[in-house]
Amino acid sequence: VSIITLRDVHWIFDTAFESGGISVEVRYRGLAIPCRVTEEMGTVVVTPEELCVVASGQAAVLYKEDVCLGGGIVQSWAQDRIQ
């Protein structure tokens, strides 16, 4: 599991992520990784798989299919190895 905290988030469609089916891209032309988004303590993106290409300062863009929902700047990133 990878946990990405975003800052300076800008939403184009700010309620669309509530229904699921969201993916995140963290590199230009990177793979779209399925994720879930929460806004309980800032904007946090959680992916079911571990990502190894995330760095603070990178852009993270959220999509629902081909529609861009918005995005932000990676503030922090961590992996949580759930067994």
PDB file of C-alpha atoms in Angstrom:
ATOM      1  CA  VAL A   1       0.000   0.000   0.000  1.00  0.00           C
ATOM      2  CA  SER A   2       1.287   3.482  -0.817  1.00  0.00           C
ATOM      3  CA  ILE A   3       0.008   6.567   0.957  1.00  0.00           C
ATOM      4  CA  ILE A   4       0.509   9.927  -0.777  1.00  0.00           C
ATOM      5  CA  THR A   5      -0.309  13.206   0.972  1.00  0.00           C
ATOM      6  CA  LEU A   6      -0.967  16.136  -1.370  1.00  0.00           C
ATOM      7  CA  ARG A   7      -0.719  19.892  -0.917  1.00  0.00           C
ATOM      8  CA  ASP A   8      -1.927  22.760  -3.099  1.00  0.00           C
ATOM      9  CA  VAL A   9      -4.781  20.593  -4.372  1.00  0.00           C
ATOM     10  CA  HIS A  10      -6.993  21.972  -7.114  1.00  0.00           C
ATOM     11  CA  TRP A  11     -10.255  20.161  -7.908  1.00  0.00           C
ATOM     12  CA  ILE A  12     -11.979  20.478 -11.257  1.00  0.00           C
ATOM     13  CA  PHE A  13     -14.700  18.034 -10.163  1.00  0.00           C
ATOM     14  CA  ASP A  14     -14.462  17.903  -6.375  1.00  0.00           C
ATOM     15  CA  THR A  15     -17.191  15.385  -5.600  1.00  0.00           C
ATOM     16  CA  ALA A  16     -16.547  12.837  -8.339  1.00  0.00           C
ATOM     17  CA  PHE A  17     -13.948  10.946  -6.276  1.00  0.00           C
ATOM     18  CA  GLU A  18     -16.559   9.983  -3.688  1.00  0.00           C
ATOM     19  CA  SER A  19     -18.074   7.328  -5.948  1.00  0.00           C
ATOM     20  CA  GLY A  20     -14.863   5.356  -6.550  1.00  0.00           C
ATOM     21  CA  GLY A  21     -13.258   4.276  -9.811  1.00  0.00           C
ATOM     22  CA  ILE A  22     -10.413   6.776  -9.355  1.00  0.00           C
ATOM     23  CA  SER A  23      -6.807   6.465 -10.514  1.00  0.00           C
ATOM     24  CA  VAL A  24      -3.695   8.541  -9.878  1.00  0.00           C
ATOM     25  CA  GLU A  25      -0.743   9.333 -12.128  1.00  0.00           C
ATOM     26  CA  VAL A  26       2.440  10.629 -10.536  1.00  0.00           C
ATOM     27  CA  ARG A  27       4.729  10.831 -13.545  1.00  0.00           C
ATOM     28  CA  TYR A  28       4.259  12.305 -16.983  1.00  0.00           C
ATOM     29  CA  ARG A  29       2.698   9.524 -19.033  1.00  0.00           C
ATOM     30  CA  GLY A  30       2.942   7.277 -16.005  1.00  0.00           C
ATOM     31  CA  LEU A  31       0.630   4.372 -15.468  1.00  0.00           C
ATOM     32  CA  ALA A  32      -2.755   5.156 -13.983  1.00  0.00           C
ATOM     33  CA  ILE A  33      -2.852   3.379 -10.616  1.00  0.00           C
ATOM     34  CA  PRO A  34      -6.222   2.626  -8.977  1.00  0.00           C
ATOM     35  CA  CYS A  35      -6.610   4.522  -5.715  1.00  0.00           C
ATOM     36  CA  ARG A  36      -8.979   5.900  -3.144  1.00  0.00           C
ATOM     37  CA  VAL A  37      -8.990   9.492  -1.936  1.00  0.00           C
ATOM     38  CA  THR A  38      -9.775  10.828   1.521  1.00  0.00           C
ATOM     39  CA  GLU A  39      -9.854  14.372   2.812  1.00  0.00           C
ATOM     40  CA  GLU A  40     -10.019  13.666   6.536  1.00  0.00           C
ATOM     41  CA  MET A  41      -6.531  15.012   7.331  1.00  0.00           C
ATOM     42  CA  GLY A  42      -5.674  16.897   4.162  1.00  0.00           C
ATOM     43  CA  THR A  43      -5.920  15.199   0.814  1.00  0.00           C
ATOM     44  CA  VAL A  44      -4.558  11.669   0.985  1.00  0.00           C
ATOM     45  CA  VAL A  45      -4.336   9.200  -1.893  1.00  0.00           C
ATOM     46  CA  VAL A  46      -4.056   5.502  -1.021  1.00  0.00           C
ATOM     47  CA  THR A  47      -3.080   2.934  -3.646  1.00  0.00           C
ATOM     48  CA  PRO A  48      -3.395  -0.832  -3.172  1.00  0.00           C
ATOM     49  CA  GLU A  49       0.072  -1.427  -4.572  1.00  0.00           C
ATOM     50  CA  GLU A  50       3.460  -0.104  -3.571  1.00  0.00           C
ATOM     51  CA  LEU A  51       4.771   2.681  -5.768  1.00  0.00           C
ATOM     52  CA  CYS A  52       8.487   3.279  -6.170  1.00  0.00           C
ATOM     53  CA  VAL A  53       8.431   6.362  -8.390  1.00  0.00           C
ATOM     54  CA  VAL A  54       6.982   8.986  -6.048  1.00  0.00           C
ATOM     55  CA  ALA A  55       8.978  11.957  -4.756  1.00  0.00           C
ATOM     56  CA  SER A  56       8.034  15.073  -2.836  1.00  0.00           C
ATOM     57  CA  GLY A  57       7.375  17.963  -5.206  1.00  0.00           C
ATOM     58  CA  GLN A  58       6.030  15.811  -8.040  1.00  0.00           C
ATOM     59  CA  ALA A  59       2.574  16.429  -9.432  1.00  0.00           C
ATOM     60  CA  ALA A  60      -0.129  13.839  -8.751  1.00  0.00           C
ATOM     61  CA  VAL A  61      -3.144  13.968 -11.054  1.00  0.00           C
ATOM     62  CA  LEU A  62      -6.407  12.179 -10.292  1.00  0.00           C
ATOM     63  CA  TYR A  63      -8.635  10.750 -13.007  1.00  0.00           C
ATOM     64  CA  LYS A  64     -11.960   9.003 -13.298  1.00  0.00           C
ATOM     65  CA  GLU A  65     -11.616   7.049 -16.528  1.00  0.00           C
ATOM     66  CA  ASP A  66     -10.415   9.717 -19.017  1.00  0.00           C
ATOM     67  CA  VAL A  67     -11.731  12.697 -17.046  1.00  0.00           C
ATOM     68  CA  CYS A  68      -9.246  14.743 -15.021  1.00  0.00           C
ATOM     69  CA  LEU A  69     -10.708  15.419 -11.564  1.00  0.00           C
ATOM     70  CA  GLY A  70      -7.833  17.563 -10.332  1.00  0.00           C
ATOM     71  CA  GLY A  71      -4.507  17.123  -8.653  1.00  0.00           C
ATOM     72  CA  GLY A  72      -1.888  18.473  -6.327  1.00  0.00           C
ATOM     73  CA  ILE A  73       1.747  18.400  -5.336  1.00  0.00           C
ATOM     74  CA  VAL A  74       3.150  15.413  -3.447  1.00  0.00           C
ATOM     75  CA  GLN A  75       3.933  16.585   0.067  1.00  0.00           C
ATOM     76  CA  SER A  76       4.873  13.200   1.475  1.00  0.00           C
ATOM     77  CA  TRP A  77       4.807   9.560   0.510  1.00  0.00           C
ATOM     78  CA  ALA A  78       5.028   6.352   2.505  1.00  0.00           C
ATOM     79  CA  GLN A  79       4.573   2.650   2.033  1.00  0.00           C
ATOM     80  CA  ASP A  80       2.619   0.574   4.508  1.00  0.00           C
ATOM     81  CA  ARG A  81       3.331  -3.123   4.227  1.00  0.00           C
ATOM     82  CA  ILE A  82       0.152  -4.806   5.352  1.00  0.00           C
ATOM     83  CA  GLN A  83       0.605  -8.540   5.685  1.00  0.00           C
TER      84      GLN A  83
END
